[in-house]
Tab-separated table of C-alpha atoms in Angstrom:
chain	number	residue	atom	x	y	z
A	250	MET	CA	-10.674	-10.649	43.269
A	251	PRO	CA	-10.901	-10.177	39.497
A	252	LEU	CA	-7.842	-8.783	37.751
A	253	THR	CA	-7.968	-5.114	36.864
A	254	GLY	CA	-7.137	-4.044	33.326
A	255	LEU	CA	-3.678	-2.971	34.480
A	256	GLN	CA	-3.030	-6.263	36.249
A	257	LEU	CA	-4.174	-8.212	33.213
A	258	SER	CA	-1.950	-6.136	30.905
A	259	GLU	CA	1.076	-6.615	33.160
A	260	LYS	CA	0.452	-10.370	33.362
A	261	ILE	CA	0.320	-10.705	29.590
A	262	LEU	CA	3.348	-8.497	28.921
A	263	ARG	CA	5.394	-10.531	31.408
A	264	GLU	CA	4.418	-13.790	29.741
A	265	THR	CA	5.062	-12.675	26.161
A	266	LYS	CA	8.075	-10.448	26.946
A	267	VAL	CA	7.377	-8.349	23.836
A	268	PRO	CA	5.534	-5.050	23.286
A	269	MET	CA	1.902	-5.447	22.244
A	270	THR	CA	-1.116	-3.452	21.197
A	271	PRO	CA	-4.099	-3.592	23.580
A	272	GLY	CA	-5.996	-5.472	20.872
A	273	SER	CA	-3.329	-8.176	20.757
A	274	MET	CA	-3.270	-8.299	24.567
A	275	TRP	CA	-6.991	-8.983	24.641
A	276	GLU	CA	-6.720	-11.688	21.960
A	277	TYR	CA	-4.020	-13.326	24.060
A	278	ALA	CA	-6.208	-13.031	27.164
A	279	VAL	CA	-9.138	-14.723	25.427
A	280	LYS	CA	-6.920	-17.533	24.119
A	281	LYS	CA	-5.484	-18.168	27.597
A	282	GLY	CA	-8.830	-17.799	29.345
A	283	TYR	CA	-7.662	-14.729	31.258
A	284	ASP	CA	-10.729	-12.808	30.083
A	285	LYS	CA	-12.657	-14.897	32.621
A	286	GLU	CA	-10.324	-13.706	35.393
A	287	THR	CA	-10.778	-9.966	34.875
A	288	GLY	CA	-13.450	-7.431	35.594
A	289	VAL	CA	-12.847	-5.763	32.227
A	290	ARG	CA	-16.064	-6.075	30.246
A	291	GLY	CA	-17.969	-4.381	27.437
A	292	LYS	CA	-18.017	-4.487	23.656
A	293	THR	CA	-14.451	-3.131	23.301
A	294	PRO	CA	-12.429	-4.376	26.298
A	295	TRP	CA	-9.149	-3.712	24.473
A	296	GLN	CA	-9.998	-0.009	24.447
A	297	THR	CA	-10.471	-0.190	28.212
A	298	LEU	CA	-6.994	-1.710	28.533
A	299	GLN	CA	-5.530	1.033	26.370
A	300	ALA	CA	-7.261	3.810	28.325
A	301	GLN	CA	-6.101	2.426	31.683
A	302	ILE	CA	-2.499	2.053	30.502
A	303	TYR	CA	-2.469	5.573	29.033
A	304	VAL	CA	-3.812	7.085	32.261
A	305	HIS	CA	-1.324	5.128	34.386
A	306	ILE	CA	1.614	6.337	32.273
A	307	GLN	CA	0.402	9.949	32.402
A	308	LYS	CA	-0.177	9.964	36.173
A	309	HIS	CA	2.918	8.050	37.255
A	310	ASP	CA	6.407	9.107	36.202
A	311	ASN	CA	7.692	5.674	37.179
A	312	SER	CA	4.798	3.688	35.716
A	313	ILE	CA	5.623	0.025	35.140
A	314	PHE	CA	4.263	0.543	31.607
A	315	VAL	CA	5.960	2.339	28.724
A	316	LYS	CA	4.690	3.458	25.351
A	317	VAL	CA	7.030	1.707	22.931
A	318	SER	CA	5.462	3.295	19.843
A	319	PRO	CA	2.009	4.725	19.052
A	320	GLY	CA	-0.576	2.204	20.264
A	321	VAL	CA	2.066	-0.313	21.407
A	322	PHE	CA	2.972	-0.827	25.068
A	323	GLY	CA	5.515	-2.764	27.093
A	324	LEU	CA	6.983	-2.963	30.588
A	325	ARG	CA	9.565	-0.435	31.709
A	326	GLU	CA	11.868	-3.116	33.142
A	327	TYR	CA	12.372	-4.815	29.762
A	328	ASP	CA	14.935	-3.603	27.245
A	329	TYR	CA	13.078	-3.951	23.968
A	330	SER	CA	15.943	-2.372	22.038
A	331	THR	CA	17.762	-5.724	22.127
A	332	VAL	CA	15.333	-7.121	19.542
A	333	GLU	CA	17.008	-7.338	16.151
A	334	GLU	CA	16.601	-4.296	13.923
A	335	PRO	CA	15.048	-4.605	10.479
A	336	ALA	CA	17.947	-4.541	8.047
A	337	VAL	CA	18.211	-1.484	5.806
A	338	LYS	CA	21.543	-2.042	4.083
A	339	THR	CA	23.792	-5.023	4.027
A	340	LYS	CA	27.169	-4.546	5.690
A	341	SER	CA	28.575	-7.737	4.253
A	342	ASN	CA	29.177	-9.066	0.796
A	343	ASP	CA	28.343	-12.591	1.931
A	344	THR	CA	24.545	-12.541	2.019
A	345	ALA	CA	21.657	-10.262	1.161
A	346	SER	CA	19.894	-8.003	3.635
A	347	GLU	CA	16.230	-8.346	4.540
A	348	ARG	CA	15.323	-5.413	2.327
A	349	GLU	CA	17.125	-6.990	-0.609
A	350	LEU	CA	14.628	-9.850	-0.358
A	351	HIS	CA	11.749	-7.480	-1.059
A	352	PRO	CA	11.799	-7.799	-4.886
A	353	LEU	CA	11.277	-11.560	-4.530
A	354	LEU	CA	8.192	-11.105	-2.382
A	355	VAL	CA	6.929	-8.350	-4.703
A	356	ALA	CA	7.125	-10.729	-7.676
A	357	TYR	CA	5.404	-13.535	-5.777
A	358	VAL	CA	2.557	-11.368	-4.456
A	359	ASN	CA	2.011	-9.832	-7.887
A	360	SER	CA	1.722	-13.186	-9.696
A	361	ASP	CA	0.122	-15.458	-7.112
A	362	PRO	CA	-3.637	-15.866	-7.745
A	363	TYR	CA	-4.415	-15.519	-4.044
A	364	PHE	CA	-2.860	-12.050	-3.751
A	365	LEU	CA	-2.564	-10.421	-7.208
A	366	GLY	CA	-1.304	-7.441	-5.260
A	367	HIS	CA	0.525	-4.203	-5.985
A	368	THR	CA	3.254	-3.897	-3.370
A	369	MET	CA	5.254	-1.062	-1.825
A	370	THR	CA	8.239	-1.064	0.517
A	371	ILE	CA	7.706	1.144	3.564
A	372	GLN	CA	10.977	2.916	4.221
A	373	HIS	CA	11.233	3.145	8.013
A	374	GLU	CA	13.728	5.971	7.696
A	375	ASN	CA	11.065	8.118	5.998
A	376	SER	CA	9.039	8.293	9.186
A	377	VAL	CA	8.723	11.616	10.997
A	378	LYS	CA	9.009	9.656	14.254
A	379	LYS	CA	12.521	8.313	14.413
A	380	GLY	CA	13.727	5.780	16.931
A	381	LYS	CA	14.497	2.093	17.254
A	382	ASN	CA	11.266	1.137	18.952
A	383	ALA	CA	9.015	2.992	16.508
A	384	GLU	CA	10.724	1.305	13.562
A	385	LYS	CA	10.587	-2.184	15.030
A	386	TRP	CA	7.140	-2.195	16.541
A	387	MET	CA	4.992	-0.076	14.254
A	388	HIS	CA	6.149	0.063	10.628
A	389	PRO	CA	5.468	-2.903	8.321
A	390	ASP	CA	8.232	-3.805	5.860
A	391	LEU	CA	5.948	-4.043	2.844
A	392	VAL	CA	2.279	-3.369	2.136
A	393	SER	CA	0.209	-4.562	-0.790
A	394	VAL	CA	-3.282	-3.997	-2.163
A	395	HIS	CA	-5.568	-6.048	-4.365
A	396	LEU	CA	-7.927	-3.726	-6.240
A	397	PRO	CA	-11.436	-4.902	-7.181
A	398	PHE	CA	-11.597	-3.626	-10.757
A	399	GLU	CA	-8.920	-6.140	-11.688
A	400	ASP	CA	-11.384	-9.020	-11.347
A	401	LEU	CA	-14.860	-7.432	-10.872
A	402	SER	CA	-17.081	-5.454	-13.211
A	403	GLN	CA	-17.831	-1.819	-12.429
A	404	ASP	CA	-21.497	-2.688	-11.814
A	405	THR	CA	-20.501	-5.325	-9.260
A	406	ILE	CA	-18.126	-2.899	-7.546
A	407	ALA	CA	-20.881	-0.284	-7.379
A	408	LEU	CA	-23.298	-2.833	-5.948
A	409	ALA	CA	-20.795	-3.883	-3.307
A	410	LYS	CA	-20.216	-0.236	-2.371
A	411	ASN	CA	-23.946	0.398	-2.015
A	412	ALA	CA	-24.276	-2.741	0.097
A	413	GLY	CA	-21.382	-1.678	2.348
A	414	ILE	CA	-19.204	-4.610	1.274
A	415	GLU	CA	-15.433	-4.087	1.240
A	416	THR	CA	-13.968	-4.769	-2.202
A	417	ILE	CA	-10.292	-3.989	-1.646
A	418	THR	CA	-7.899	-6.198	0.314
A	419	ILE	CA	-4.800	-4.794	1.994
A	420	PHE	CA	-1.902	-7.028	3.024
A	421	SER	CA	1.013	-6.275	5.355
A	422	PHE	CA	4.317	-8.174	5.464
A	423	GLU	CA	7.217	-8.487	7.929
A	424	MET	CA	10.399	-9.830	6.294
A	425	LYS	CA	13.080	-11.853	8.093
A	426	LYS	CA	16.118	-13.729	6.737
A	427	ASP	CA	16.090	-16.696	9.117
A	428	VAL	CA	13.460	-17.669	11.706
A	429	THR	CA	14.685	-20.033	14.427
A	430	GLY	CA	13.410	-21.337	17.731
A	431	ALA	CA	15.472	-18.632	19.463
A	432	ASN	CA	13.980	-15.644	17.643
A	433	VAL	CA	10.575	-16.837	16.478
A	434	ARG	CA	8.511	-15.220	19.256
A	435	GLU	CA	10.242	-11.856	18.872
A	436	TYR	CA	9.782	-11.885	15.109
A	437	TYR	CA	6.196	-13.085	15.267
A	438	PHE	CA	5.095	-10.482	17.798
A	439	GLN	CA	6.857	-7.836	15.749
A	440	ALA	CA	4.638	-8.929	12.861
A	441	VAL	CA	1.587	-8.840	15.153
A	442	SER	CA	2.435	-5.286	16.161
A	443	ASN	CA	3.253	-4.111	12.631
A	444	SER	CA	0.627	-5.917	10.576
A	445	SER	CA	-2.547	-6.522	12.589
A	446	TRP	CA	-4.097	-3.321	11.198
A	447	ALA	CA	-4.376	-4.873	7.697
A	448	ASN	CA	-6.953	-7.267	6.267
A	449	GLU	CA	-4.206	-9.893	6.299
A	450	GLY	CA	-0.739	-9.858	7.858
A	451	TYR	CA	2.205	-12.211	7.277
A	452	LEU	CA	5.650	-13.065	8.608
A	453	VAL	CA	7.863	-13.887	5.597
A	454	SER	CA	11.222	-15.666	5.428
A	455	PRO	CA	13.157	-18.065	3.193
A	456	LYS	CA	14.229	-20.125	6.247
A	457	PHE	CA	12.230	-21.597	9.129
A	458	SER	CA	13.683	-24.120	11.558
A	459	ASP	CA	11.533	-27.081	12.611
A	460	GLU	CA	11.259	-25.674	16.123
A	461	ALA	CA	10.192	-22.291	14.753
A	462	LEU	CA	7.430	-23.918	12.682
A	463	LYS	CA	6.117	-25.760	15.735
A	464	GLN	CA	5.865	-22.522	17.678
A	465	LEU	CA	4.433	-20.608	14.720
A	466	SER	CA	1.574	-23.075	14.402
A	467	LYS	CA	0.510	-22.291	17.980
A	468	LEU	CA	1.063	-18.541	17.641
A	469	ASN	CA	-0.908	-18.452	14.400
A	470	ALA	CA	-3.882	-20.098	16.103
A	471	SER	CA	-3.809	-17.430	18.810
A	472	PHE	CA	-2.997	-14.240	16.906
A	473	GLY	CA	-3.822	-14.904	13.263
A	474	ILE	CA	-0.679	-13.570	11.570
A	475	GLY	CA	0.082	-15.847	8.629
A	476	VAL	CA	3.427	-17.304	7.554
A	477	ILE	CA	4.939	-17.327	4.054
A	478	LYS	CA	8.035	-19.286	3.034
A	479	LEU	CA	9.901	-17.484	0.270
A	480	ASN	CA	11.308	-19.886	-2.320
A	481	LEU	CA	14.751	-18.626	-3.368
A	482	ASP	CA	15.001	-21.034	-6.311
A	483	ASP	CA	11.636	-20.101	-7.796
A	484	VAL	CA	9.807	-17.233	-6.113
A	485	HIS	CA	6.567	-18.209	-7.854
A	486	GLN	CA	6.678	-21.472	-5.872
A	487	SER	CA	6.726	-19.605	-2.556
A	488	GLU	CA	3.905	-20.747	-0.318
A	489	ILE	CA	1.635	-19.767	2.520
A	490	LEU	CA	2.569	-22.173	5.310
A	491	LEU	CA	-0.035	-20.754	7.703
A	492	PRO	CA	-2.964	-18.610	6.562
A	493	SER	CA	-3.663	-15.167	7.918
A	494	ARG	CA	-6.823	-14.377	9.804
A	495	ASP	CA	-9.168	-12.128	7.802
A	496	ASN	CA	-9.494	-8.836	9.695
A	497	ASP	CA	-11.385	-5.587	9.338
A	498	LEU	CA	-9.065	-2.675	8.633
A	499	ASP	CA	-7.925	-0.847	11.774
A	500	VAL	CA	-8.629	2.730	10.687
A	501	THR	CA	-7.067	4.251	13.815
A	502	MET	CA	-3.721	2.537	13.222
A	503	ILE	CA	-3.855	3.278	9.492
A	504	ASP	CA	-4.374	6.965	10.259
A	505	GLU	CA	-1.383	6.925	12.624
A	506	LEU	CA	0.821	5.368	9.945
A	507	VAL	CA	-0.410	7.860	7.339
A	508	ARG	CA	0.531	10.721	9.633
A	509	ILE	CA	4.050	9.542	10.451
A	510	ASN	CA	5.299	7.870	7.263
A	511	LYS	CA	5.225	9.419	3.796
A	512	ASP	CA	5.529	6.064	1.996
A	513	PHE	CA	2.461	4.721	3.768
A	514	SER	CA	0.622	7.988	3.110
A	515	THR	CA	1.417	7.612	-0.596
A	516	PHE	CA	0.184	4.010	-0.519
A	517	VAL	CA	-3.202	5.010	0.925
A	518	SER	CA	-3.497	7.971	-1.445
A	519	ILE	CA	-2.896	5.727	-4.471
A	520	ILE	CA	-5.622	3.329	-3.330
A	521	ASN	CA	-8.129	6.162	-2.957
A	522	LYS	CA	-7.236	7.713	-6.316
A	523	SER	CA	-7.374	4.308	-8.032
A	524	MET	CA	-10.855	3.664	-6.664
A	525	ASP	CA	-12.002	7.119	-7.799
A	526	ALA	CA	-10.472	6.624	-11.250
A	527	LYS	CA	-11.817	3.044	-11.529
A	528	GLY	CA	-8.362	1.932	-12.606
A	529	LEU	CA	-4.842	1.628	-11.244
A	530	PHE	CA	-3.411	5.065	-10.477
A	531	GLY	CA	0.278	5.772	-9.863
A	532	GLU	CA	1.587	2.341	-10.839
A	533	ASN	CA	5.159	3.686	-10.883
A	534	LYS	CA	4.903	4.429	-7.138
A	535	PHE	CA	4.759	0.726	-6.319
A	536	ASP	CA	7.870	-1.458	-6.168
A	537	LYS	CA	8.895	-2.631	-9.632
A	538	VAL	CA	7.847	-6.182	-10.496
A	539	LEU	CA	10.878	-7.916	-11.983
A	540	ASP	CA	10.296	-10.451	-14.740
A	541	ASP	CA	11.817	-13.925	-14.433
A	542	GLU	CA	15.036	-13.012	-16.253
A	543	GLU	CA	15.497	-9.847	-14.182
A	544	LEU	CA	14.798	-11.797	-11.016
A	545	GLU	CA	17.436	-14.402	-11.785
A	546	GLN	CA	20.026	-11.717	-12.502
A	547	TYR	CA	19.087	-9.897	-9.306
A	548	ILE	CA	19.284	-13.058	-7.187
A	549	GLU	CA	22.733	-13.869	-8.550
A	550	LYS	CA	24.013	-10.324	-8.107
A	551	LYS	CA	22.841	-10.084	-4.480
A	552	LYS	CA	23.995	-13.641	-3.635
A	553	ILE	CA	20.554	-14.302	-2.258
A	554	ARG	CA	20.661	-18.091	-2.531
A	555	LYS	CA	23.418	-18.159	0.090
A	556	LEU	CA	20.669	-17.443	2.621
A	557	ALA	CA	19.305	-20.953	2.064
A	558	ILE	CA	22.553	-22.569	3.195
C-alpha cells in the first residue's frame, strides 16, 4: 500500500534525525524517490503533509509528531535540544563567538559583486517566542538584501514591476565556527530550517573538515542551501564553496518571522520603505560595514584568527 502523508513524514524524520519543514520533507522525498511510494499528490503535496501533521498533533495528545517551532516539525521521541545553541556571547577569552564573526560576513557580503547586500543581525533574544527550539530552528543569524536601484535605472525597475519580475534579492545566513563530519548534518538542516524562506540561503563558517565538505556536497544537491567559507585572513577573499538554489520568497514564513521578531520586522519594513523611496532607507539600521583598517583591529581584538587553528 502507498505510504500516507504521516507515514512518509515519519520515515523522513527518522532518517534525517532533525526537525524539518514540510517543504524540506517533500524535497527530501523527491530526492530519495519516496514521492513514488506515497499516495500524496497534487500541486502542493508539502501542504498536505503539513495539514496531516497538524491534525494528528491536535487530535492526539501523545502524537509521535511535535511542533518544534512554527512550521517546523520533528518526532516526539527525539531530544532536539541537544543540538548546539547559536552562540550569543563568548564565555571564554580564547576564541570568538559565532556572533562575533558577523562583522566579517557583513563586510564580505557588502563588497562582493555577487551579493552587494545590506546585512542585519537577527537577535534571537528579541523574539516574542522564547525557547531553545524556536531559536535554533526558525531564526536566521543574519539576513541581507540587494536592492535594485543600486544597479538598475528607475525605468528598468518600473518595467520589471509592471512585468511582475522580482527585482530585489534577499539572502539568509546561518553562522557556525567549525563544521565537522560529526555536526555537519545538524548544522546544515538548521540552515535549511532557518533560511529556506529566502531567495538564497547559506551555511557560513571559517572551518570545514574534509568529511564535512563531502557530506555538504550531497546535501547541497538535495536541499539547495549554499556554503560559504569565511576567510579570516582577508574577508574579501571569502568564497562560495557551494551555490545556493534560487528560490521564490516564502511569504508565509516571512510573515511568521515578522510577527515574532522585531529585528526581522524592521528588516522587511526597511526594504519596503526603500522601494517606495527609490533609494536606501534606514541605512543606520543595518549592521555597520567596517573598513579594512577597522576590520583588522576588530579581528585582533576578538582573537578571531585563533578559530583557524
